[in-house]
């Protein structure tokens, strides 16, 4: 099935500032995904899920213009993303990659200030607007008290918040995050996801994240993109698409899907193996 890629007859066209249009994605002539089309609904918190090596992060990298499709187009605000100057793309979307390395000896405030780079020109100096953007990003991520600390001295959860602050300082309407909870303990994973949801709801940003945990995806996303073997299996609201049949088909995991007792969102409960 390919729900969400081709809307049912009579349905209104999807609203999307960012979309992939029949793209083929490849590394060193090895095709990862072929003829891939997907819309990212504007103002959504979209989460891309799927088994390992199915092309989730590759799709996100293409949406962020980190890699160019072998064929097809990534469209940003109705135009090919490749037609924009790099700084213009960075003013429209921010990316938090899987692995972020800070320069040695840099303090938090200076790292977050780097998010203002897309707004700087050859003759444009630091302004009051830049100062406000950094202060607001630090406040939103609860990292203002860390502003004078060395990034290398922070815990994993603190560092992730600082990186999110740097991307927020770009003040982009689109924010893409590639496995943002990787390497965080369970408490910090939920802490970060709560932060992202608050930022999404309060700031009106379109969020796109790659996550591995289906229950976290179902709890925090309002739109899922389910991938398998380089294709879009289905898209839609978690309550509509996350079924036991889909989880077993895509992930090979026999399970029961029940309402989460706290949120009512789908909760995937693996079935124990049958007794010998």
Short mmCIF file of C-alpha atoms in Angstrom, two decimals:
data_model
loop_
_atom_site.label_atom_id
_atom_site.label_comp_id
_atom_site.label_asym_id
_atom_site.label_seq_id
_atom_site.Cartn_x
_atom_site.Cartn_y
_atom_site.Cartn_z
CA UNK A 1 0.00 0.00 0.00
CA UNK A 2 1.04 3.57 -0.57
CA UNK A 3 -1.51 5.65 1.31
CA UNK A 4 -0.76 9.33 1.49
CA UNK A 5 1.47 9.36 -1.60
CA UNK A 6 -1.50 9.23 -3.98
CA UNK A 7 -4.53 10.84 -2.28
CA UNK A 8 -7.90 9.11 -2.74
CA UNK A 9 -10.15 10.42 -5.48
CA UNK A 10 -11.90 13.62 -4.47
CA UNK A 11 -9.50 14.37 -1.60
CA UNK A 12 -8.02 17.87 -1.40
CA UNK A 13 -4.39 18.19 -2.46
CA UNK A 14 -1.94 17.99 0.44
CA UNK A 15 -0.48 21.19 1.84
CA UNK A 16 3.28 20.86 1.84
CA UNK A 17 6.16 23.30 1.80
CA UNK A 18 8.54 20.35 1.46
CA UNK A 19 8.11 17.29 -0.73
CA UNK A 20 9.97 14.60 -2.59
CA UNK A 21 8.79 14.08 -6.15
CA UNK A 22 9.70 10.70 -7.70
CA UNK A 23 13.25 10.80 -6.36
CA UNK A 24 15.90 8.12 -6.66
CA UNK A 25 18.53 8.19 -3.91
CA UNK A 26 21.87 6.44 -4.25
CA UNK A 27 25.33 6.23 -2.69
CA UNK A 28 28.23 5.29 -4.98
CA UNK A 29 25.82 3.93 -7.60
CA UNK A 30 24.05 1.77 -4.98
CA UNK A 31 20.38 2.66 -5.10
CA UNK A 32 18.82 3.22 -1.67
CA UNK A 33 15.36 4.34 -2.80
CA UNK A 34 13.74 4.63 -6.20
CA UNK A 35 10.74 6.62 -7.47
CA UNK A 36 10.06 7.94 -3.97
CA UNK A 37 7.32 10.55 -3.49
CA UNK A 38 6.16 11.99 -0.18
CA UNK A 39 4.69 15.25 1.12
CA UNK A 40 5.60 16.76 4.49
CA UNK A 41 2.40 18.48 5.65
CA UNK A 42 3.00 22.08 6.65
CA UNK A 43 2.73 22.74 10.42
CA UNK A 44 2.97 19.01 11.16
CA UNK A 45 5.23 17.07 13.48
CA UNK A 46 6.17 14.36 11.00
CA UNK A 47 8.17 11.32 12.09
CA UNK A 48 9.80 8.92 9.62
CA UNK A 49 9.97 5.32 10.86
CA UNK A 50 11.06 2.01 9.41
CA UNK A 51 13.54 -0.85 9.86
CA UNK A 52 17.28 -0.29 9.83
CA UNK A 53 18.75 0.50 6.40
CA UNK A 54 15.34 1.21 4.85
CA UNK A 55 16.37 4.71 3.72
CA UNK A 56 14.92 6.91 6.51
CA UNK A 57 18.01 9.02 7.14
CA UNK A 58 18.83 9.07 3.43
CA UNK A 59 15.42 10.57 2.70
CA UNK A 60 15.90 13.18 5.43
CA UNK A 61 19.33 14.10 4.05
CA UNK A 62 17.79 14.58 0.61
CA UNK A 63 14.97 16.72 2.03
CA UNK A 64 17.63 18.88 3.71
CA UNK A 65 19.73 19.14 0.50
CA UNK A 66 22.66 17.40 2.17
CA UNK A 67 22.59 14.93 -0.73
CA UNK A 68 21.27 15.37 -4.24
CA UNK A 69 18.84 12.83 -5.75
CA UNK A 70 20.10 10.78 -8.67
CA UNK A 71 16.78 11.64 -10.33
CA UNK A 72 13.57 13.39 -9.41
CA UNK A 73 13.24 16.56 -7.34
CA UNK A 74 13.05 17.78 -3.78
CA UNK A 75 10.65 20.73 -3.78
CA UNK A 76 10.87 23.51 -1.20
CA UNK A 77 8.06 26.06 -1.38
CA UNK A 78 7.16 24.81 -4.84
CA UNK A 79 10.65 25.09 -6.37
CA UNK A 80 13.48 22.61 -6.73
CA UNK A 81 15.58 22.90 -3.59
CA UNK A 82 18.69 22.79 -5.78
CA UNK A 83 17.68 26.11 -7.37
CA UNK A 84 18.12 28.05 -4.13
CA UNK A 85 21.43 29.50 -2.91
CA UNK A 86 22.74 27.58 0.10
CA UNK A 87 22.09 30.45 2.51
CA UNK A 88 18.52 30.78 1.31
CA UNK A 89 17.91 27.09 2.02
CA UNK A 90 19.42 27.59 5.50
CA UNK A 91 17.00 30.46 6.10
CA UNK A 92 14.07 28.20 5.23
CA UNK A 93 15.05 24.93 6.92
CA UNK A 94 17.33 23.84 9.74
CA UNK A 95 18.94 20.42 10.11
CA UNK A 96 20.13 18.60 13.21
CA UNK A 97 22.22 15.69 11.84
CA UNK A 98 22.82 12.36 13.56
CA UNK A 99 26.33 13.30 14.63
CA UNK A 100 27.17 16.87 15.56
CA UNK A 101 30.73 17.82 16.49
CA UNK A 102 31.47 21.13 18.17
CA UNK A 103 34.84 22.83 17.69
CA UNK A 104 37.15 22.23 20.61
CA UNK A 105 37.04 24.96 23.23
CA UNK A 106 33.80 26.57 22.07
CA UNK A 107 31.28 27.76 24.65
CA UNK A 108 27.54 27.23 24.38
CA UNK A 109 26.62 30.82 23.53
CA UNK A 110 29.13 30.93 20.67
CA UNK A 111 27.92 27.61 19.27
CA UNK A 112 24.28 28.71 19.34
CA UNK A 113 25.29 32.00 17.70
CA UNK A 114 26.52 30.02 14.70
CA UNK A 115 22.86 29.42 13.90
CA UNK A 116 22.71 33.03 12.78
CA UNK A 117 25.23 32.46 9.99
CA UNK A 118 22.57 32.19 7.24
CA UNK A 119 21.39 35.69 8.16
CA UNK A 120 24.86 37.21 7.95
CA UNK A 121 26.16 38.83 4.78
CA UNK A 122 29.58 39.95 3.71
CA UNK A 123 28.95 43.41 5.17
CA UNK A 124 26.29 42.56 7.76
CA UNK A 125 27.50 42.59 11.34
CA UNK A 126 25.99 41.15 14.51
CA UNK A 127 22.73 42.93 15.28
CA UNK A 128 20.20 43.25 18.07
CA UNK A 129 17.97 40.84 16.10
CA UNK A 130 20.75 38.25 16.17
CA UNK A 131 21.17 38.76 19.91
CA UNK A 132 17.43 38.27 20.47
CA UNK A 133 17.33 35.13 18.33
CA UNK A 134 20.14 33.52 20.33
CA UNK A 135 18.61 34.54 23.67
CA UNK A 136 15.21 33.17 22.64
CA UNK A 137 16.76 29.89 21.46
CA UNK A 138 18.64 29.47 24.74
CA UNK A 139 15.50 30.25 26.74
CA UNK A 140 13.31 27.88 24.71
CA UNK A 141 15.70 24.98 25.29
CA UNK A 142 16.41 25.82 28.95
CA UNK A 143 20.13 26.21 28.21
CA UNK A 144 20.62 29.90 29.07
CA UNK A 145 22.36 28.97 32.31
CA UNK A 146 24.84 26.92 30.27
CA UNK A 147 25.76 29.78 27.92
CA UNK A 148 29.27 30.24 29.35
CA UNK A 149 30.06 26.52 29.65
CA UNK A 150 32.29 24.61 27.26
CA UNK A 151 30.18 22.36 25.03
CA UNK A 152 32.60 19.47 25.55
CA UNK A 153 31.92 19.55 29.29
CA UNK A 154 28.16 19.02 28.95
CA UNK A 155 26.21 15.81 29.38
CA UNK A 156 24.67 14.14 26.35
CA UNK A 157 21.21 15.52 27.12
CA UNK A 158 22.56 19.03 27.62
CA UNK A 159 24.52 18.89 24.36
CA UNK A 160 21.44 17.81 22.41
CA UNK A 161 19.50 20.75 23.83
CA UNK A 162 22.32 23.10 22.85
CA UNK A 163 22.37 21.75 19.28
CA UNK A 164 18.60 22.21 19.09
CA UNK A 165 19.12 25.79 20.32
CA UNK A 166 21.61 26.41 17.53
CA UNK A 167 19.12 25.22 14.93
CA UNK A 168 16.35 27.27 16.54
CA UNK A 169 18.55 30.37 16.31
CA UNK A 170 18.30 30.02 12.52
CA UNK A 171 14.61 30.90 12.93
CA UNK A 172 13.50 28.62 10.13
CA UNK A 173 9.89 27.48 9.58
CA UNK A 174 11.12 23.91 8.88
CA UNK A 175 13.23 21.84 11.27
CA UNK A 176 14.66 18.42 10.32
CA UNK A 177 16.18 16.11 12.96
CA UNK A 178 17.99 12.87 12.20
CA UNK A 179 17.66 10.42 15.11
CA UNK A 180 17.84 13.17 17.76
CA UNK A 181 17.42 10.74 20.68
CA UNK A 182 20.36 8.49 19.74
CA UNK A 183 22.85 7.96 22.60
CA UNK A 184 20.47 9.52 25.16
CA UNK A 185 19.14 7.57 28.13
CA UNK A 186 15.40 6.96 28.29
CA UNK A 187 14.61 9.95 30.52
CA UNK A 188 16.56 12.35 28.29
CA UNK A 189 14.90 10.89 25.18
CA UNK A 190 11.45 11.80 26.45
CA UNK A 191 12.70 15.11 27.78
CA UNK A 192 14.01 16.06 24.32
CA UNK A 193 10.86 14.87 22.54
CA UNK A 194 8.69 16.89 24.94
CA UNK A 195 10.85 19.91 24.14
CA UNK A 196 10.45 19.38 20.39
CA UNK A 197 6.68 19.03 20.73
CA UNK A 198 6.48 22.24 22.77
CA UNK A 199 8.56 24.06 20.16
CA UNK A 200 6.36 22.70 17.39
CA UNK A 201 3.12 23.75 19.07
CA UNK A 202 4.30 27.12 20.36
CA UNK A 203 6.37 28.22 17.38
CA UNK A 204 4.28 26.92 14.49
CA UNK A 205 7.29 25.11 13.03
CA UNK A 206 7.04 22.10 10.76
CA UNK A 207 9.11 19.35 12.39
CA UNK A 208 10.46 16.28 10.60
CA UNK A 209 12.32 13.67 12.66
CA UNK A 210 13.70 10.20 12.09
CA UNK A 211 13.03 7.96 15.10
CA UNK A 212 13.56 4.27 15.80
CA UNK A 213 11.09 3.85 18.67
CA UNK A 214 7.58 3.27 17.33
CA UNK A 215 5.90 4.14 20.63
CA UNK A 216 7.75 7.44 20.85
CA UNK A 217 6.86 8.17 17.23
CA UNK A 218 3.19 7.41 17.86
CA UNK A 219 3.11 9.56 21.00
CA UNK A 220 4.76 12.68 19.59
CA UNK A 221 4.00 12.71 15.85
CA UNK A 222 0.78 13.88 14.29
CA UNK A 223 1.93 12.49 10.92
CA UNK A 224 3.90 9.30 10.26
CA UNK A 225 5.87 8.28 7.19
CA UNK A 226 6.47 4.52 7.27
CA UNK A 227 9.30 3.22 5.09
CA UNK A 228 10.54 -0.23 4.14
CA UNK A 229 13.25 -1.25 1.67
CA UNK A 230 13.54 2.21 0.15
CA UNK A 231 9.84 2.80 -0.42
CA UNK A 232 7.02 4.60 1.32
CA UNK A 233 4.66 1.98 2.73
CA UNK A 234 2.07 4.40 4.07
CA UNK A 235 1.63 7.85 5.58
CA UNK A 236 -0.94 9.38 7.89
CA UNK A 237 -1.93 9.98 11.49
CA UNK A 238 -0.45 7.41 13.92
CA UNK A 239 -3.90 6.22 14.99
CA UNK A 240 -4.81 5.51 11.37
CA UNK A 241 -1.67 3.78 10.12
CA UNK A 242 0.02 2.09 13.09
CA UNK A 243 -1.69 -1.29 13.23
CA UNK A 244 -0.51 -4.72 14.35
CA UNK A 245 -0.67 -5.89 10.74
CA UNK A 246 1.53 -3.04 9.55
CA UNK A 247 4.10 -3.53 12.33
CA UNK A 248 4.40 -7.24 11.54
CA UNK A 249 4.56 -6.58 7.77
CA UNK A 250 7.20 -3.83 7.97
CA UNK A 251 9.20 -4.75 11.06
CA UNK A 252 8.58 -8.50 11.26
CA UNK A 253 7.35 -8.09 14.84
CA UNK A 254 4.22 -9.95 15.98
CA UNK A 255 2.46 -7.57 18.35
CA UNK A 256 -0.72 -6.15 19.72
CA UNK A 257 -1.48 -2.45 19.31
CA UNK A 258 -3.48 -0.93 22.16
CA UNK A 259 -4.27 2.64 23.24
CA UNK A 260 -1.61 4.14 25.48
CA UNK A 261 -3.25 4.44 28.93
CA UNK A 262 -1.92 7.99 29.37
CA UNK A 263 -2.18 9.52 25.90
CA UNK A 264 -4.55 7.30 23.93
CA UNK A 265 -1.99 7.08 21.12
CA UNK A 266 -1.11 3.65 19.64
CA UNK A 267 1.08 1.54 21.91
CA UNK A 268 2.93 -1.40 20.33
CA UNK A 269 3.16 -4.40 22.69
CA UNK A 270 5.31 -7.24 21.30
CA UNK A 271 3.76 -10.68 21.61
CA UNK A 272 5.86 -13.26 23.46
CA UNK A 273 7.09 -16.19 21.37
CA UNK A 274 4.86 -19.23 21.41
CA UNK A 275 5.87 -21.88 23.92
CA UNK A 276 7.79 -24.80 22.48
#
